């Protein structure tokens, strides 16, 4: 087996429990002197814990050899604090038992109790698991309570030897549910603490502040002051004494106190030196609005990666580069660290945007819609602070009820999915992504409960509803109108958006006739005719919203010759207030300034220029509510799985397509039999797994032949799949009614999907898999796999990326 090269994929930013930022990476030969300095800084007590007894100082040449590892049978990870090592973890594989390895931890004295041990355990566990190691073994002195607490509190399955002076621990690094849950809680706490200096700073420095108005550096200072920021603002410009009426300073080193946040608006070539000065001054977070990085080519991408590594290793968080800043309208912050000329009004919507220029248009558009924001972060190239971290901040923010995302690329798709799935049941997440509709991105969003829109207009249409009205309890809509043509368009738009416009109940029709007259059209849509007054709108809405068969209402108003839009708007608000559990949306065709009319304190009825947008927004909200109302999925315990047998089969194979007997054996180890049978009464199906470069393993399911080839009727999901994912996946084909008619056993098909998902999660060496055909047998016989093809990756480190972090 060839020695793998330096594993760059193990270079990851990290956060310890206190919120301090760090950078974790494999040790390199050039770290030899750094390693000597690290060992030399350790106290005698720490050395005693490390050596399990009397302190014996190793020679420098012996210590230097510790910087040379093969990254497979021996691996060491370091957590950096600036240019120095703050913590180190190392495993050495047992040559007699390759699935076991001895692991040791060493944390510098001044960083103990901050959480470095638990962070390094998560990272080394993931790396070991991807390299075929199942158990990490450690010997710990009985009075080393900190390290013992790390092991026992990790959530991994831990076995310890009998009490004594030295305790032997065996840590199973399979990602147990408890370990994942505890890692998520630790991460959430650390993320929120690390982002506080960014989103709720007590002081802000603007480096590159300018005396001339309408320049980026000047407008950032002006917005901070105009936005009512309650802390200190420090403009930094060596050529100015005052900027926007505030005293300026020559450099960060001259500031009277270390600011929590620094906004950097200087030339790209000057940014690294400025960020280094910020680190030396004790700045906790940096926003780089400067351009000239990743968008300028390969050299710029390298520069921004180095900038992010330095910031993380220095304990700082970094937003950008190429961003437009940060806004927080909550009373605790009142932060407008941006050069945008349009500042949002306070509200309950938070947004993360990966495009700086787009952010300018977004804030201006939101202001014209009267859509208030609790926060807005333009992450730019997102080399450090990411979308999923901002989600975790807004998750606990009581002032945020809806989260909007403009996402161009995912740093860690699996973490995004995990975080989004946790938040979405409580706070709707609406995202726009420039990728194609039928892609792994759509699958990721669908699994996570994220509402995906096709463009920014649709994003804000949905946000307008979700910020001000409840999602509908179902998809049944009543349309109340004074014009027949727009009503017909609305019915069609409802159908296209997954909504239905059902007949009204008899009691509702009687109430409408009583209120509107015996000749009124009391079908659905309810046509009030152009002569309708505000009272008619109120009576009609009261009646349809009281109908148990109606979940929401769309109100259309075409201003007649005598325009009484204000009276109609008031009537709509009154009706909506009387039934707060059912959403009401409106379209005042041809009306100007209607959005203002449909606001009354905290009560807002969203209004749209055209009824198609109103129907589309309701469709998104109804689909979200249906997802939220469905019981959450779990990763089920699958009987008959022999993962040990499967791992031994993989270990005995080289890269490439495995022999048919091995493929059969691998599937049998996961309870899937390969047997050729006669075709069933329905069409054959296929199940495949491909390694997406961004999302890892993606499971695809479809019917063979024209269904998939011509109709593109294929469902995709990202592993790991829950029972809910499998259920939704196999029932999401357009051909599902055909399968139901033929009596296909969906439960057997779902179980096969779950077993395939478990196999590729356990065996990251699997690069591709295809089961074709999968026979859909008569009722009672389940399904049968007639043929299987499995391909293993081409190098020894395959699956490390797919395995993901712990």
PDB file of C-alpha atoms in Angstrom, residues 384-574:
ATOM      1  CA  UNK A 384     -14.275  31.398   7.622  1.00  0.00           C
ATOM      2  CA  UNK A 385     -17.667  32.399   9.029  1.00  0.00           C
ATOM      3  CA  UNK A 386     -20.147  30.249   7.139  1.00  0.00           C
ATOM      4  CA  UNK A 387     -23.860  30.119   6.473  1.00  0.00           C
ATOM      5  CA  UNK A 388     -24.447  27.198   8.831  1.00  0.00           C
ATOM      6  CA  UNK A 389     -22.734  29.081  11.685  1.00  0.00           C
ATOM      7  CA  UNK A 390     -24.984  32.091  11.131  1.00  0.00           C
ATOM      8  CA  UNK A 391     -27.946  29.726  11.197  1.00  0.00           C
ATOM      9  CA  UNK A 392     -26.838  28.629  14.657  1.00  0.00           C
ATOM     10  CA  UNK A 393     -26.661  32.253  15.820  1.00  0.00           C
ATOM     11  CA  UNK A 394     -30.141  33.081  14.548  1.00  0.00           C
ATOM     12  CA  UNK A 395     -31.488  29.764  15.861  1.00  0.00           C
ATOM     13  CA  UNK A 396     -31.392  31.146  19.419  1.00  0.00           C
ATOM     14  CA  UNK A 397     -32.113  34.789  18.541  1.00  0.00           C
ATOM     15  CA  UNK A 398     -35.565  35.662  19.929  1.00  0.00           C
ATOM     16  CA  UNK A 399     -35.825  38.571  17.475  1.00  0.00           C
ATOM     17  CA  UNK A 400     -35.553  36.321  14.406  1.00  0.00           C
ATOM     18  CA  UNK A 401     -38.484  34.225  13.159  1.00  0.00           C
ATOM     19  CA  UNK A 402     -37.546  33.693   9.467  1.00  0.00           C
ATOM     20  CA  UNK A 403     -34.098  33.049   7.968  1.00  0.00           C
ATOM     21  CA  UNK A 404     -33.236  33.832   4.335  1.00  0.00           C
ATOM     22  CA  UNK A 405     -30.177  32.457   2.544  1.00  0.00           C
ATOM     23  CA  UNK A 406     -28.470  33.299  -0.711  1.00  0.00           C
ATOM     24  CA  UNK A 407     -26.122  30.318  -1.123  1.00  0.00           C
ATOM     25  CA  UNK A 408     -23.700  29.866  -4.019  1.00  0.00           C
ATOM     26  CA  UNK A 409     -21.505  27.139  -2.493  1.00  0.00           C
ATOM     27  CA  UNK A 410     -21.458  25.009   0.657  1.00  0.00           C
ATOM     28  CA  UNK A 411     -18.371  24.773   2.836  1.00  0.00           C
ATOM     29  CA  UNK A 412     -19.653  21.697   4.681  1.00  0.00           C
ATOM     30  CA  UNK A 413     -22.941  20.461   3.177  1.00  0.00           C
ATOM     31  CA  UNK A 414     -23.464  17.783   5.804  1.00  0.00           C
ATOM     32  CA  UNK A 415     -23.121  20.207   8.666  1.00  0.00           C
ATOM     33  CA  UNK A 416     -25.470  22.612   6.865  1.00  0.00           C
ATOM     34  CA  UNK A 417     -28.051  19.827   6.498  1.00  0.00           C
ATOM     35  CA  UNK A 418     -27.690  18.804  10.148  1.00  0.00           C
ATOM     36  CA  UNK A 419     -28.077  22.361  11.435  1.00  0.00           C
ATOM     37  CA  UNK A 420     -30.912  23.271   9.047  1.00  0.00           C
ATOM     38  CA  UNK A 421     -32.871  20.139   9.923  1.00  0.00           C
ATOM     39  CA  UNK A 422     -32.637  21.083  13.608  1.00  0.00           C
ATOM     40  CA  UNK A 423     -33.784  24.677  13.071  1.00  0.00           C
ATOM     41  CA  UNK A 424     -36.409  24.360  10.322  1.00  0.00           C
ATOM     42  CA  UNK A 425     -39.192  22.845  12.480  1.00  0.00           C
ATOM     43  CA  UNK A 426     -39.136  26.030  14.611  1.00  0.00           C
ATOM     44  CA  UNK A 427     -38.045  28.733  12.169  1.00  0.00           C
ATOM     45  CA  UNK A 428     -38.634  28.566   8.407  1.00  0.00           C
ATOM     46  CA  UNK A 429     -35.481  28.771   6.280  1.00  0.00           C
ATOM     47  CA  UNK A 430     -35.903  30.070   2.720  1.00  0.00           C
ATOM     48  CA  UNK A 431     -32.987  29.758   0.303  1.00  0.00           C
ATOM     49  CA  UNK A 432     -32.120  30.730  -3.234  1.00  0.00           C
ATOM     50  CA  UNK A 433     -29.335  28.806  -4.965  1.00  0.00           C
ATOM     51  CA  UNK A 434     -28.189  29.381  -8.556  1.00  0.00           C
ATOM     52  CA  UNK A 435     -27.821  25.662  -9.318  1.00  0.00           C
ATOM     53  CA  UNK A 436     -30.221  23.566 -11.439  1.00  0.00           C
ATOM     54  CA  UNK A 437     -33.560  22.506 -10.001  1.00  0.00           C
ATOM     55  CA  UNK A 438     -32.939  18.727 -10.161  1.00  0.00           C
ATOM     56  CA  UNK A 439     -29.629  18.407  -8.344  1.00  0.00           C
ATOM     57  CA  UNK A 440     -28.084  17.244  -5.116  1.00  0.00           C
ATOM     58  CA  UNK A 441     -28.774  20.760  -3.796  1.00  0.00           C
ATOM     59  CA  UNK A 442     -32.530  20.259  -4.184  1.00  0.00           C
ATOM     60  CA  UNK A 443     -32.219  16.937  -2.362  1.00  0.00           C
ATOM     61  CA  UNK A 444     -30.225  18.526   0.434  1.00  0.00           C
ATOM     62  CA  UNK A 445     -32.820  21.266   0.865  1.00  0.00           C
ATOM     63  CA  UNK A 446     -35.748  18.843   0.678  1.00  0.00           C
ATOM     64  CA  UNK A 447     -34.258  16.572   3.348  1.00  0.00           C
ATOM     65  CA  UNK A 448     -33.538  19.536   5.609  1.00  0.00           C
ATOM     66  CA  UNK A 449     -36.935  21.232   5.349  1.00  0.00           C
ATOM     67  CA  UNK A 450     -35.449  24.285   3.617  1.00  0.00           C
ATOM     68  CA  UNK A 451     -37.781  26.130   1.230  1.00  0.00           C
ATOM     69  CA  UNK A 452     -35.914  26.504  -2.068  1.00  0.00           C
ATOM     70  CA  UNK A 453     -36.950  29.342  -4.379  1.00  0.00           C
ATOM     71  CA  UNK A 454     -36.012  29.952  -8.005  1.00  0.00           C
ATOM     72  CA  UNK A 455     -34.977  33.580  -7.623  1.00  0.00           C
ATOM     73  CA  UNK A 456     -34.722  36.550  -5.298  1.00  0.00           C
ATOM     74  CA  UNK A 457     -38.213  37.849  -6.059  1.00  0.00           C
ATOM     75  CA  UNK A 458     -39.696  34.494  -5.052  1.00  0.00           C
ATOM     76  CA  UNK A 459     -37.439  34.442  -1.967  1.00  0.00           C
ATOM     77  CA  UNK A 460     -38.804  37.762  -0.750  1.00  0.00           C
ATOM     78  CA  UNK A 461     -42.372  36.866  -1.705  1.00  0.00           C
ATOM     79  CA  UNK A 462     -42.165  33.821   0.577  1.00  0.00           C
ATOM     80  CA  UNK A 463     -40.421  35.811   3.319  1.00  0.00           C
ATOM     81  CA  UNK A 464     -43.149  38.450   3.266  1.00  0.00           C
ATOM     82  CA  UNK A 465     -45.752  35.819   4.076  1.00  0.00           C
ATOM     83  CA  UNK A 466     -43.754  33.786   6.608  1.00  0.00           C
ATOM     84  CA  UNK A 467     -42.657  36.897   8.510  1.00  0.00           C
ATOM     85  CA  UNK A 468     -46.204  38.171   8.996  1.00  0.00           C
ATOM     86  CA  UNK A 469     -48.652  35.268   8.720  1.00  0.00           C
ATOM     87  CA  UNK A 470     -48.703  31.674  10.009  1.00  0.00           C
ATOM     88  CA  UNK A 471     -48.096  28.862   7.524  1.00  0.00           C
ATOM     89  CA  UNK A 472     -51.444  27.353   6.495  1.00  0.00           C
ATOM     90  CA  UNK A 473     -52.511  24.143   8.245  1.00  0.00           C
ATOM     91  CA  UNK A 474     -53.238  22.590   4.830  1.00  0.00           C
ATOM     92  CA  UNK A 475     -53.288  23.352   1.113  1.00  0.00           C
ATOM     93  CA  UNK A 476     -56.971  24.320   0.665  1.00  0.00           C
ATOM     94  CA  UNK A 477     -57.426  27.915  -0.461  1.00  0.00           C
ATOM     95  CA  UNK A 478     -60.424  30.223  -0.815  1.00  0.00           C
ATOM     96  CA  UNK A 479     -60.203  33.033  -3.380  1.00  0.00           C
ATOM     97  CA  UNK A 480     -62.238  36.206  -2.766  1.00  0.00           C
ATOM     98  CA  UNK A 481     -62.301  38.657  -5.668  1.00  0.00           C
ATOM     99  CA  UNK A 482     -64.144  41.495  -7.359  1.00  0.00           C
ATOM    100  CA  UNK A 483     -62.925  40.535 -10.842  1.00  0.00           C
ATOM    101  CA  UNK A 484     -63.365  37.178 -12.600  1.00  0.00           C
ATOM    102  CA  UNK A 485     -60.273  37.250 -14.836  1.00  0.00           C
ATOM    103  CA  UNK A 486     -57.655  37.576 -12.085  1.00  0.00           C
ATOM    104  CA  UNK A 487     -59.514  34.925 -10.091  1.00  0.00           C
ATOM    105  CA  UNK A 488     -59.108  32.420 -12.935  1.00  0.00           C
ATOM    106  CA  UNK A 489     -55.380  33.184 -13.045  1.00  0.00           C
ATOM    107  CA  UNK A 490     -55.199  32.660  -9.298  1.00  0.00           C
ATOM    108  CA  UNK A 491     -56.864  29.236  -9.463  1.00  0.00           C
ATOM    109  CA  UNK A 492     -54.328  28.132 -12.062  1.00  0.00           C
ATOM    110  CA  UNK A 493     -51.449  29.514 -10.024  1.00  0.00           C
ATOM    111  CA  UNK A 494     -52.710  27.683  -6.941  1.00  0.00           C
ATOM    112  CA  UNK A 495     -52.765  24.387  -8.826  1.00  0.00           C
ATOM    113  CA  UNK A 496     -49.222  24.989 -10.093  1.00  0.00           C
ATOM    114  CA  UNK A 497     -48.088  25.685  -6.518  1.00  0.00           C
ATOM    115  CA  UNK A 498     -49.483  22.485  -5.016  1.00  0.00           C
ATOM    116  CA  UNK A 499     -52.645  24.128  -3.652  1.00  0.00           C
ATOM    117  CA  UNK A 500     -56.280  23.327  -4.318  1.00  0.00           C
ATOM    118  CA  UNK A 501     -59.329  25.590  -4.514  1.00  0.00           C
ATOM    119  CA  UNK A 502     -62.119  23.315  -3.208  1.00  0.00           C
ATOM    120  CA  UNK A 503     -65.856  23.813  -3.130  1.00  0.00           C
ATOM    121  CA  UNK A 504     -67.035  25.628  -0.028  1.00  0.00           C
ATOM    122  CA  UNK A 505     -69.144  23.911   2.608  1.00  0.00           C
ATOM    123  CA  UNK A 506     -72.921  24.266   2.534  1.00  0.00           C
ATOM    124  CA  UNK A 507     -72.942  26.300   5.748  1.00  0.00           C
ATOM    125  CA  UNK A 508     -70.363  28.671   4.252  1.00  0.00           C
ATOM    126  CA  UNK A 509     -72.397  29.096   1.069  1.00  0.00           C
ATOM    127  CA  UNK A 510     -75.517  29.849   3.130  1.00  0.00           C
ATOM    128  CA  UNK A 511     -73.611  32.481   5.119  1.00  0.00           C
ATOM    129  CA  UNK A 512     -72.350  34.062   1.900  1.00  0.00           C
ATOM    130  CA  UNK A 513     -75.831  34.182   0.370  1.00  0.00           C
ATOM    131  CA  UNK A 514     -77.193  35.745   3.547  1.00  0.00           C
ATOM    132  CA  UNK A 515     -74.476  38.415   3.537  1.00  0.00           C
ATOM    133  CA  UNK A 516     -74.131  39.064  -0.197  1.00  0.00           C
ATOM    134  CA  UNK A 517     -77.611  38.357  -1.484  1.00  0.00           C
ATOM    135  CA  UNK A 518     -79.300  35.329  -3.040  1.00  0.00           C
ATOM    136  CA  UNK A 519     -77.838  36.018  -6.511  1.00  0.00           C
ATOM    137  CA  UNK A 520     -74.196  36.144  -5.343  1.00  0.00           C
ATOM    138  CA  UNK A 521     -71.718  33.671  -6.777  1.00  0.00           C
ATOM    139  CA  UNK A 522     -70.860  31.597  -3.704  1.00  0.00           C
ATOM    140  CA  UNK A 523     -68.672  29.040  -5.404  1.00  0.00           C
ATOM    141  CA  UNK A 524     -64.905  29.149  -4.944  1.00  0.00           C
ATOM    142  CA  UNK A 525     -63.629  31.668  -6.114  1.00  0.00           C
ATOM    143  CA  UNK A 526     -66.142  33.957  -4.434  1.00  0.00           C
ATOM    144  CA  UNK A 527     -66.811  36.718  -6.973  1.00  0.00           C
ATOM    145  CA  UNK A 528     -68.097  39.848  -5.236  1.00  0.00           C
ATOM    146  CA  UNK A 529     -68.405  41.744  -8.576  1.00  0.00           C
ATOM    147  CA  UNK A 530     -66.883  45.201  -9.233  1.00  0.00           C
ATOM    148  CA  UNK A 531     -69.636  46.829  -7.163  1.00  0.00           C
ATOM    149  CA  UNK A 532     -68.442  45.182  -3.924  1.00  0.00           C
ATOM    150  CA  UNK A 533     -67.819  47.455  -0.958  1.00  0.00           C
ATOM    151  CA  UNK A 534     -65.452  46.948   1.966  1.00  0.00           C
ATOM    152  CA  UNK A 535     -68.257  45.413   4.034  1.00  0.00           C
ATOM    153  CA  UNK A 536     -68.744  42.694   1.414  1.00  0.00           C
ATOM    154  CA  UNK A 537     -65.040  41.777   1.625  1.00  0.00           C
ATOM    155  CA  UNK A 538     -65.255  41.542   5.397  1.00  0.00           C
ATOM    156  CA  UNK A 539     -68.370  39.363   5.306  1.00  0.00           C
ATOM    157  CA  UNK A 540     -66.974  37.057   2.612  1.00  0.00           C
ATOM    158  CA  UNK A 541     -63.633  36.613   4.389  1.00  0.00           C
ATOM    159  CA  UNK A 542     -65.314  35.948   7.725  1.00  0.00           C
ATOM    160  CA  UNK A 543     -67.378  33.199   6.081  1.00  0.00           C
ATOM    161  CA  UNK A 544     -64.596  31.407   4.159  1.00  0.00           C
ATOM    162  CA  UNK A 545     -62.078  31.585   7.017  1.00  0.00           C
ATOM    163  CA  UNK A 546     -64.648  29.999   9.343  1.00  0.00           C
ATOM    164  CA  UNK A 547     -64.987  27.051   6.921  1.00  0.00           C
ATOM    165  CA  UNK A 548     -63.196  23.965   8.333  1.00  0.00           C
ATOM    166  CA  UNK A 549     -62.413  22.932   4.761  1.00  0.00           C
ATOM    167  CA  UNK A 550     -60.395  26.091   4.047  1.00  0.00           C
ATOM    168  CA  UNK A 551     -56.823  26.683   5.271  1.00  0.00           C
ATOM    169  CA  UNK A 552     -55.996  30.093   3.762  1.00  0.00           C
ATOM    170  CA  UNK A 553     -57.442  32.929   1.709  1.00  0.00           C
ATOM    171  CA  UNK A 554     -56.220  34.921  -1.273  1.00  0.00           C
ATOM    172  CA  UNK A 555     -57.941  38.299  -1.612  1.00  0.00           C
ATOM    173  CA  UNK A 556     -57.971  40.067  -4.994  1.00  0.00           C
ATOM    174  CA  UNK A 557     -59.007  43.675  -5.408  1.00  0.00           C
ATOM    175  CA  UNK A 558     -59.169  45.431  -8.754  1.00  0.00           C
ATOM    176  CA  UNK A 559     -59.789  49.120  -7.971  1.00  0.00           C
ATOM    177  CA  UNK A 560     -63.047  50.252  -9.594  1.00  0.00           C
ATOM    178  CA  UNK A 561     -63.764  53.784 -10.768  1.00  0.00           C
ATOM    179  CA  UNK A 562     -64.416  54.906  -7.217  1.00  0.00           C
ATOM    180  CA  UNK A 563     -61.208  53.698  -5.589  1.00  0.00           C
ATOM    181  CA  UNK A 564     -61.816  52.679  -1.961  1.00  0.00           C
ATOM    182  CA  UNK A 565     -58.640  50.651  -1.468  1.00  0.00           C
ATOM    183  CA  UNK A 566     -58.119  51.985   2.070  1.00  0.00           C
ATOM    184  CA  UNK A 567     -61.545  50.822   3.222  1.00  0.00           C
ATOM    185  CA  UNK A 568     -61.114  47.393   1.623  1.00  0.00           C
ATOM    186  CA  UNK A 569     -57.655  47.063   3.175  1.00  0.00           C
ATOM    187  CA  UNK A 570     -59.073  47.859   6.599  1.00  0.00           C
ATOM    188  CA  UNK A 571     -61.779  45.230   6.150  1.00  0.00           C
ATOM    189  CA  UNK A 572     -59.167  42.619   5.169  1.00  0.00           C
ATOM    190  CA  UNK A 573     -57.078  43.452   8.241  1.00  0.00           C
ATOM    191  CA  UNK A 574     -60.131  43.110  10.481  1.00  0.00           C
TER     192      UNK A 574
END
